[in-house]
C-alpha cells in the first residue's frame, strides 16, 4: 500500500492505494470518477486520457503512485458547473458524440492539444487525436468540432446554420444524451458501482476442444474473500438468441469447445481476490481433436473423434445448410454472353466497440432480479435469463444503461450476463462483471470468416442474367444468429440489381473458435464484396463504365425481386449518380496515373427484419407515452440506444407530432420493468419499427389531448388545432398554452396514456426460406473511393470516400450522417487492416495494438451525401442508415486498387503482399 | 495478477542508484512507464518493486555543448519531436520520435525508455492466460521459442524506432551505476540476444544520450506499419551518409537487436541488401510475414540509398 496525495479537479484527496494500482482504477474505483473510461488497459485506445499537471496522460498506463502530489484533471473537471467548455459545446453541436465512450478521452486529448497549438490544420488535428480510437463516428465530426473550437478560442465565431424551424423531423439535433456523455456524467454499465458488490472473474478454457475430466475448486474456495466458485452443472439449461439455436450453456459442462469458453466463475470481495482464486482452480482436461477451419469441419468426423455438438449434421461439423434457386443457373451461365466466376476468401472481423462488455446484477429481498448490462437486446436477454435461471419472466428486469457501441456485438444474451444474474440471486449480493479487452475478443460474435465462389453472367448488352453462389461460413463454436447469417449470405444477393435467374447454396460450419454472429451489415458484407468486384470485372470485359453497368441493372422502385422482396422506395440511381458526380468519376476512372485509382460499388440492406425471431403475435415494437400535469411527455420504449441515437429519434418524432420542444420530452428506454417490448437494436430495425410505434403513440396522445380539450371547452375537435405546443380554435376564441392544454386534457381523468405499436405487413412468398431477408423496406447506397497504392511496398492509402445512402428520410440528419460515416470507417477497417488472426484456435491479436481499427490518421476525407427517397411506410419516410452504408465501401476500395495498379483483390483484408505479387505478375502496368 | 510491493519515487540519480542496490533482487526502473506498464499488464514484467525515475529533473532536457547534443534520457518523445534544436540538427530523429505509438503515449514515453524498450513477439506480448495455454515461450520461462521451435534462440524483435536513427548518428550513451559514470557507443548497449537484449547491468541507469554535432549527416528514415498511429514497427530503417560518403544502415523490427552495417554511398545496393538480410534473423512473429518484411528491407534500403544520393 502507498499513501497518495492527489488533487483531482481541484479537490484534495489523501488515499491509501495498492502500490500497483493504475491511476485509471484509482479515479474510477476509489474516487468514483467514472467519466474516465477504460477500453483496453494497454495505452492503445485513449479512452482513459486525463491531464496530469496539465499534460495528457493515459491513466491506464500511469501507476497511481507516480502521480503523488500531482494535479489531475478528469472529464468531470472540464466544464465550469453547467457551463460547458467550448470544445464540449462544439462536440455536442457537431454530432461528434455517438456512443460517447471515447468522448471523455477525446475531449481531454483535444483540450491539451489546442493549448499547444491554437491554430491547427486539419491534419494536425488528425494527428493529435490519433491515439484516441473512435469506433462510431469515422472521426469526421470530431475533427470538425475541434476545428470549430480552435476558431472560437481565437475569438472568432462559427456559425452553424440554424436549423430550428417549425418542424422537428429533418433538423440536425445533437443527441439528447450528448451533454451527459461529454461531461462524463453518463453512466455506462461499469460505472454503476453498486454498493457492497462482489467482483466476478472467470476461468476460461485454454483448449479449443477438450473433455473436462475434473474440476477441483477446493483451494480456490478456501481463499479469504472468495464468496463462491460456480461451475457449469449448476446452470444446465441451454440458451441462444434464436429459438432454433439453443446450443450454449452459461459455463462449459463436460467439455469445452473453444479457447476462452467460461469453465468456472469466482465471486469475491475484490477483483484481485477473484483473479487469484481463478488461478487456484485446477481443471483436468482430456484433449479432443479440434476443428479450426471450414475444411476441417466439412470433413466427416472420425469414429473415435467428437463432433463439436451432438446436433452437428451429416456426420461432419455442419451447423446449417441453406439453398434457394430461381431458374436454372447452369443453363443461364452457359447462355450468358459474358460470364465470370471467382473464388473469394474473407477473414473474420469483430465489432471492436470501445466499451468492453460489463454488467451489474442485483437481487432484491423479494428475490426479484435486476440486471443492468451493456446489451442491444434487453428483451431476448430477459427471456434467456428467465429460462436459464428458471425464474418467472416477471421476476427479471433488464436495464440497458448508456452503451459504448454494439454493432451487433452486444446483440446476443451472453454467458457472463447469465452468470452475474445467477450469482446475484444465489449470494444475495450485487455482482459486478467487466470483461478485459482480451475477453471481449474471446467473446467475439463478429463477422464469419467466409469462403465463397460466385459466378455472374450478363447478356451482350450488360444486363445481368444469372448469378450463382456457393458459400461457406465459419461459425465458431456456437449458433448465435448463425442460421440467419447462413441465409443472409445468399438471399441478400437478389438486390439492388435485377437478376431473375439466381441461386445459392450456403453452409455454416461449427469450428472450435470463439463464436461468430451478427456484425454491422449482417451476412451480406462478404457476398456484396464478391458481387461488386465481379461486376467490375464484367464491366471491363464488356468495355462498359462500371457506373453505367450498375445503372443499367438497378431494380426500380415499387417492384418485387425474384425472391419476392417488396421493394418500395429505391434511391439506388440517385445515390450512384450523386457520388459519380461529386467524386469526378468521369475524369478519373482509368485516367489517373499508375498507382492512383478510383473504384465504385453499390449496396442495399434490410430496414428491419419483417419476421420476429420468436414467432408470436406480439408487435415488433410497442411504445407507451404518458403526459401529466407538469406538461412533460414521457416516452417508454424498449428500444436500445447503443450510441446510434435512437432515444433522440423517438423524442424527435414525438416532438414533431405534438408540436412541442425536445426539452419537454423525457425518454425512458430499455428497461424491461417499465418499457414495453421492442425487439432490440439489430437488423437496422429501430427507426423503422420503434419510430413507427412512437409516431402512432404520439398521434393517439395528440388525439386524446384534443378530445380532452374539446370536452372541457365544448369546442368540436375538428375546430381545434395543436401546433407549437399551443391549442387554438379556428375562431381564435380558444388559445391555450401547453400547461393550460394539459390542464384541460387531464381534467376529471388525470394523466393521459397512449400506446402505439408496429407490426410488419405480411410479406414474401410461401416457399421454404422465403422469410429470410424480408423487410418492410430496403435502403440503398453507393460509394466511390480514391486510393493511392505504393507500388514498392504494396501499401494502400485511401484518400477519399464519396458515399451516398438512401435512408428514406433523415429524421435527424446529424445522427444519420454520423451513422454513414461510422459505417464507411468500419468498412475501411475490414478492407485494409482488420482481421481476427488465429493460431491453433488461439486469437493472436486479441488487443487494440494488433487488431487494427483505423485511427484518425487512417481515415480519409469522407464526403457524405444523404439521399431521401421518402419511404411510404417508414416514419416520416425514414428507413435504415446504420448498416447498409458499410457494404459498398469495401469493394469500392478493391476496385479502386484495380484501377490504380491492375491487381484484383479477392481476399480480405487486402494484403500488401498480394498487391506486390499482382503487380509483379502484370509487370507493373495497369 | 501481479502485485507491486513497493513503489518509489526518486528525485536524484544517487537516490535511484542506492534504492536499486537495496532492492537489487527484484526491481525495475520505470521512466514514462508506457512499456513497463504494458508488460506488467501482460505479466512479462513481474518485478516486486518499481523505482520511478520520472522525476529526476537532471535527466530531462536537450542542449548542445562541446559540439555534442545532449539529450537527457528522461526527455519525452513528445518533447524530442518538437524540440527546435533537434528539428534543426536532426530532423529525422524528431521524425522517428513522432513515429512511436501515438501522441498520447509520447507525452509520457521517454527517449531512454524507447532505447531500452523490451523486445516484442507474437507469443510473448500476450496475456498470462494465453501464454499459459501454450506453455510459455522461452522468453518467459518456457523451454522453446514457440514461433520457430528453437530450443536455443529467442527471436523476439527489437522495436525501438529512435535507435536506428541514433545509431546512424553515432550516438553515445552515458551509463551510471554504483561504480560511477561511463560513456559508450549506443550499439554497445545491445546484445542482439532475444532473451536479454541489453548489455546493461540491471542496476545501471541510462542518464544521457550524446550526438556528435560535427559531421553533417543526411539521413533516410522509414517505418513500416499498417496504421499511421499506435502500431509497433514491423521494420524501421535508417540510413545516414556523411560527407565522406560513408553510410551507416540501422534496422529495427527484424532482429532481436538493432541490425547495423557500414558501407559507402556508392556501394552496390543489392550487396548491401544481401548483407542486411543475412544479418537479420527475422521470423514470423509479427503482424506482417517474415517474407514481406524481408522484402521490405530491400525496398527501404534501395529507396534510402537513392534518396541519399539525390540529396545535396
Ligand atoms: C500503444 C503503444 C504503442 C507503442 N508503440 C511503440 C512504437 O511504435 N515504437 C516503440 O519503439 N515503442 C512503442 N511503444 C513502447 C513504448 O511506449 C516506447 O518504447 C517508449 O518510448 C518507452 O519509454 P518509457 O519512458 O515509457 O519507458 P518505460 O516503460 O518507463 O521503460 C522501458 C524500459 O526501459 C527501462 N528504462 C527506462 N528508462 C531507463 C533509464 N533511464 N535507465 C535504465 N533503464 C531505463 C525500464 O526499466 C524498462 O525496462 C508503444 C507502447 C504502447 C503502449
Ligand atoms: S484504456 Fe487506456 S488507452 Fe485504452
Ligand atoms: S462515439 Fe467514439 S467510440 Fe463511440
Tab-separated table of C-alpha atoms in Angstrom, chain A residues 150-375:
chain	number	residue	atom	x	y	z
A	150	UNK	CA	-9.957	26.410	-32.345
A	151	UNK	CA	-11.704	29.123	-34.292
A	152	UNK	CA	-13.885	30.004	-31.324
A	153	UNK	CA	-10.953	30.136	-28.967
A	154	UNK	CA	-9.299	32.583	-31.331
A	155	UNK	CA	-12.220	34.838	-30.568
A	156	UNK	CA	-13.944	34.275	-33.877
A	157	UNK	CA	-17.399	32.856	-34.016
A	158	UNK	CA	-18.504	29.943	-36.065
A	159	UNK	CA	-21.961	29.740	-37.362
A	160	UNK	CA	-23.800	26.519	-37.597
A	161	UNK	CA	-26.814	27.011	-39.782
A	162	UNK	CA	-29.797	27.418	-37.500
A	163	UNK	CA	-31.980	24.528	-38.334
A	164	UNK	CA	-34.607	25.002	-35.694
A	165	UNK	CA	-37.700	25.771	-37.674
A	166	UNK	CA	-41.252	24.877	-37.156
A	167	UNK	CA	-40.805	21.235	-37.676
A	168	UNK	CA	-38.511	18.934	-35.802
A	169	UNK	CA	-38.128	15.989	-38.146
A	170	UNK	CA	-35.387	16.702	-40.651
A	171	UNK	CA	-33.458	19.113	-38.445
A	172	UNK	CA	-29.974	18.418	-37.157
A	173	UNK	CA	-30.227	17.694	-33.436
A	174	UNK	CA	-27.436	16.738	-31.075
A	175	UNK	CA	-28.242	13.510	-29.275
A	176	UNK	CA	-30.349	14.158	-26.201
A	177	UNK	CA	-27.762	12.482	-24.008
A	178	UNK	CA	-24.763	14.191	-25.612
A	179	UNK	CA	-24.267	16.659	-22.756
A	180	UNK	CA	-24.182	13.839	-20.255
A	181	UNK	CA	-21.653	11.978	-22.346
A	182	UNK	CA	-19.407	14.963	-22.954
A	183	UNK	CA	-19.227	15.804	-19.259
A	184	UNK	CA	-18.513	12.274	-18.130
A	185	UNK	CA	-21.729	12.033	-16.150
A	186	UNK	CA	-23.361	9.477	-18.437
A	187	UNK	CA	-23.392	6.120	-16.725
A	188	UNK	CA	-22.211	3.093	-18.656
A	189	UNK	CA	-22.594	-0.433	-17.335
A	190	UNK	CA	-19.294	-0.492	-15.474
A	191	UNK	CA	-19.904	2.935	-13.969
A	192	UNK	CA	-22.691	1.846	-11.647
A	193	UNK	CA	-20.537	0.599	-8.811
A	194	UNK	CA	-23.390	-0.810	-6.787
A	195	UNK	CA	-22.533	-0.658	-3.082
A	196	UNK	CA	-21.154	-3.748	-1.441
A	197	UNK	CA	-20.903	-5.557	-4.712
A	198	UNK	CA	-18.796	-8.599	-5.377
A	199	UNK	CA	-16.465	-8.849	-8.323
A	200	UNK	CA	-16.609	-11.795	-10.601
A	201	UNK	CA	-13.791	-13.230	-12.705
A	202	UNK	CA	-13.760	-16.240	-14.977
A	203	UNK	CA	-11.643	-19.274	-15.516
A	204	UNK	CA	-11.641	-19.764	-19.258
A	205	UNK	CA	-10.754	-22.771	-21.296
A	206	UNK	CA	-7.165	-22.884	-22.569
A	207	UNK	CA	-8.136	-25.650	-25.003
A	208	UNK	CA	-10.111	-25.475	-28.182
A	209	UNK	CA	-11.771	-28.852	-27.779
A	210	UNK	CA	-11.425	-30.973	-24.698
A	211	UNK	CA	-13.370	-33.071	-22.257
A	212	UNK	CA	-13.455	-31.771	-18.713
A	213	UNK	CA	-12.415	-34.698	-16.548
A	214	UNK	CA	-12.451	-32.943	-13.234
A	215	UNK	CA	-12.568	-29.531	-11.671
A	216	UNK	CA	-11.005	-29.014	-8.276
A	217	UNK	CA	-12.172	-25.776	-6.741
A	218	UNK	CA	-11.346	-26.621	-3.138
A	219	UNK	CA	-8.234	-24.455	-2.905
A	220	UNK	CA	-9.961	-21.520	-4.548
A	221	UNK	CA	-12.918	-21.762	-2.216
A	222	UNK	CA	-10.666	-21.504	0.801
A	223	UNK	CA	-9.102	-18.215	-0.208
A	224	UNK	CA	-10.205	-15.429	2.111
A	225	UNK	CA	-12.685	-13.146	0.404
A	226	UNK	CA	-13.894	-15.739	-2.083
A	227	UNK	CA	-17.686	-15.963	-1.853
A	228	UNK	CA	-18.490	-18.569	-4.413
A	229	UNK	CA	-16.973	-20.675	-7.135
A	230	UNK	CA	-19.505	-21.545	-9.788
A	231	UNK	CA	-19.204	-24.358	-12.299
A	232	UNK	CA	-21.333	-25.459	-15.212
A	233	UNK	CA	-23.570	-28.167	-13.778
A	234	UNK	CA	-25.388	-25.566	-11.706
A	235	UNK	CA	-26.776	-23.917	-14.861
A	236	UNK	CA	-27.537	-26.756	-17.254
A	237	UNK	CA	-30.302	-25.037	-19.206
A	238	UNK	CA	-29.281	-24.121	-22.746
A	239	UNK	CA	-29.851	-20.761	-24.357
A	240	UNK	CA	-29.119	-18.793	-27.501
A	241	UNK	CA	-30.586	-15.795	-29.262
A	242	UNK	CA	-32.500	-17.875	-31.817
A	243	UNK	CA	-35.079	-20.380	-30.605
A	244	UNK	CA	-33.636	-22.852	-33.123
A	245	UNK	CA	-30.090	-22.468	-31.803
A	246	UNK	CA	-30.278	-23.078	-28.084
A	247	UNK	CA	-26.842	-24.619	-28.096
A	248	UNK	CA	-24.953	-22.830	-25.375
A	249	UNK	CA	-24.706	-23.187	-21.620
A	250	UNK	CA	-23.562	-20.372	-19.353
A	251	UNK	CA	-20.469	-22.319	-18.335
A	252	UNK	CA	-18.952	-25.323	-20.034
A	253	UNK	CA	-20.408	-28.647	-18.957
A	254	UNK	CA	-18.466	-31.856	-19.596
A	255	UNK	CA	-16.481	-30.379	-22.440
A	256	UNK	CA	-15.070	-27.126	-23.765
A	257	UNK	CA	-15.474	-26.128	-27.372
A	258	UNK	CA	-13.356	-23.010	-27.787
A	259	UNK	CA	-10.464	-21.255	-26.179
A	260	UNK	CA	-11.956	-18.664	-23.878
A	261	UNK	CA	-15.158	-20.525	-23.045
A	262	UNK	CA	-16.073	-19.976	-19.404
A	263	UNK	CA	-15.359	-23.009	-17.238
A	264	UNK	CA	-15.739	-21.524	-13.769
A	265	UNK	CA	-16.702	-18.202	-12.239
A	266	UNK	CA	-15.495	-16.787	-8.963
A	267	UNK	CA	-17.343	-14.145	-6.992
A	268	UNK	CA	-15.098	-12.461	-4.468
A	269	UNK	CA	-14.648	-9.326	-2.432
A	270	UNK	CA	-12.257	-7.800	-4.939
A	271	UNK	CA	-11.077	-8.235	-8.478
A	272	UNK	CA	-7.639	-9.333	-7.224
A	273	UNK	CA	-9.025	-11.984	-4.924
A	274	UNK	CA	-11.298	-13.269	-7.662
A	275	UNK	CA	-8.393	-13.390	-10.061
A	276	UNK	CA	-6.179	-15.258	-7.624
A	277	UNK	CA	-8.940	-17.723	-6.921
A	278	UNK	CA	-9.440	-18.331	-10.631
A	279	UNK	CA	-5.803	-19.313	-10.827
A	280	UNK	CA	-6.183	-21.684	-7.937
A	281	UNK	CA	-8.833	-23.767	-9.689
A	282	UNK	CA	-7.458	-26.986	-11.117
A	283	UNK	CA	-9.084	-28.457	-14.178
A	284	UNK	CA	-8.097	-31.709	-15.741
A	285	UNK	CA	-8.812	-31.954	-19.435
A	286	UNK	CA	-8.668	-34.730	-21.959
A	287	UNK	CA	-7.876	-33.246	-25.325
A	288	UNK	CA	-10.201	-33.893	-28.241
A	289	UNK	CA	-9.483	-33.401	-31.889
A	290	UNK	CA	-10.014	-29.722	-32.643
A	291	UNK	CA	-11.627	-28.342	-35.811
A	292	UNK	CA	-10.279	-24.973	-36.796
A	293	UNK	CA	-11.192	-24.310	-40.379
A	294	UNK	CA	-14.111	-24.675	-42.729
A	295	UNK	CA	-12.280	-27.522	-44.455
A	296	UNK	CA	-11.697	-29.317	-41.118
A	297	UNK	CA	-15.344	-29.071	-40.246
A	298	UNK	CA	-16.699	-30.209	-43.589
A	299	UNK	CA	-14.859	-33.466	-43.240
A	300	UNK	CA	-16.620	-36.440	-41.672
A	301	UNK	CA	-15.820	-36.674	-38.003
A	302	UNK	CA	-13.631	-39.704	-37.322
A	303	UNK	CA	-15.125	-42.634	-35.425
A	304	UNK	CA	-13.011	-42.002	-32.370
A	305	UNK	CA	-13.403	-38.234	-32.511
A	306	UNK	CA	-16.061	-35.965	-31.102
A	307	UNK	CA	-18.213	-33.654	-33.168
A	308	UNK	CA	-18.362	-30.177	-31.649
A	309	UNK	CA	-22.063	-30.528	-30.879
A	310	UNK	CA	-24.267	-33.602	-30.797
A	311	UNK	CA	-26.629	-31.918	-33.248
A	312	UNK	CA	-23.973	-31.377	-35.931
A	313	UNK	CA	-25.170	-32.594	-39.308
A	314	UNK	CA	-24.073	-35.034	-41.981
A	315	UNK	CA	-21.528	-36.741	-39.783
A	316	UNK	CA	-19.399	-33.613	-40.034
A	317	UNK	CA	-19.412	-30.375	-38.036
A	318	UNK	CA	-22.036	-28.796	-40.214
A	319	UNK	CA	-24.483	-26.498	-38.482
A	320	UNK	CA	-26.813	-25.338	-41.209
A	321	UNK	CA	-27.289	-25.509	-44.933
A	322	UNK	CA	-29.477	-23.152	-46.894
A	323	UNK	CA	-30.283	-23.009	-50.546
A	324	UNK	CA	-32.670	-21.200	-52.834
A	325	UNK	CA	-32.890	-21.384	-56.599
A	326	UNK	CA	-34.916	-19.358	-59.015
A	327	UNK	CA	-34.334	-20.602	-62.544
A	328	UNK	CA	-31.562	-22.822	-63.837
A	329	UNK	CA	-28.215	-21.216	-63.159
A	330	UNK	CA	-26.107	-23.708	-65.064
A	331	UNK	CA	-28.131	-23.241	-68.196
A	332	UNK	CA	-28.145	-19.499	-67.595
A	333	UNK	CA	-24.395	-19.343	-67.309
A	334	UNK	CA	-23.977	-21.402	-70.459
A	335	UNK	CA	-26.159	-18.995	-72.352
A	336	UNK	CA	-24.595	-15.860	-70.919
A	337	UNK	CA	-22.749	-13.695	-73.416
A	338	UNK	CA	-20.270	-12.720	-70.799
A	339	UNK	CA	-19.632	-14.532	-67.525
A	340	UNK	CA	-17.124	-14.552	-64.744
A	341	UNK	CA	-16.632	-16.985	-61.931
A	342	UNK	CA	-14.342	-16.229	-58.998
A	343	UNK	CA	-13.408	-17.516	-55.571
A	344	UNK	CA	-13.138	-15.321	-52.503
A	345	UNK	CA	-11.799	-15.601	-49.012
A	346	UNK	CA	-12.625	-13.405	-46.045
A	347	UNK	CA	-11.021	-13.222	-42.671
A	348	UNK	CA	-13.188	-12.902	-39.582
A	349	UNK	CA	-13.552	-9.419	-38.166
A	350	UNK	CA	-15.019	-8.226	-34.921
A	351	UNK	CA	-17.061	-5.267	-33.719
A	352	UNK	CA	-14.328	-3.737	-31.605
A	353	UNK	CA	-16.710	-1.410	-29.813
A	354	UNK	CA	-14.728	0.706	-27.395
A	355	UNK	CA	-16.666	-0.248	-24.264
A	356	UNK	CA	-15.893	-3.763	-23.054
A	357	UNK	CA	-18.902	-5.857	-22.015
A	358	UNK	CA	-19.944	-5.105	-18.453
A	359	UNK	CA	-22.906	-5.716	-16.197
A	360	UNK	CA	-24.168	-5.500	-12.662
A	361	UNK	CA	-26.789	-7.840	-11.277
A	362	UNK	CA	-28.773	-7.097	-8.138
A	363	UNK	CA	-31.322	-9.285	-6.453
A	364	UNK	CA	-33.720	-7.598	-4.044
A	365	UNK	CA	-35.114	-9.010	-0.830
A	366	UNK	CA	-38.120	-10.345	-2.693
A	367	UNK	CA	-35.896	-12.340	-4.992
A	368	UNK	CA	-36.514	-10.053	-7.947
A	369	UNK	CA	-33.557	-9.636	-10.198
A	370	UNK	CA	-32.271	-6.514	-11.918
A	371	UNK	CA	-29.524	-6.900	-14.478
A	372	UNK	CA	-28.036	-3.679	-15.769
A	373	UNK	CA	-25.921	-4.557	-18.735
A	374	UNK	CA	-24.357	-3.406	-21.972
A	375	UNK	CA	-26.857	-5.092	-24.255
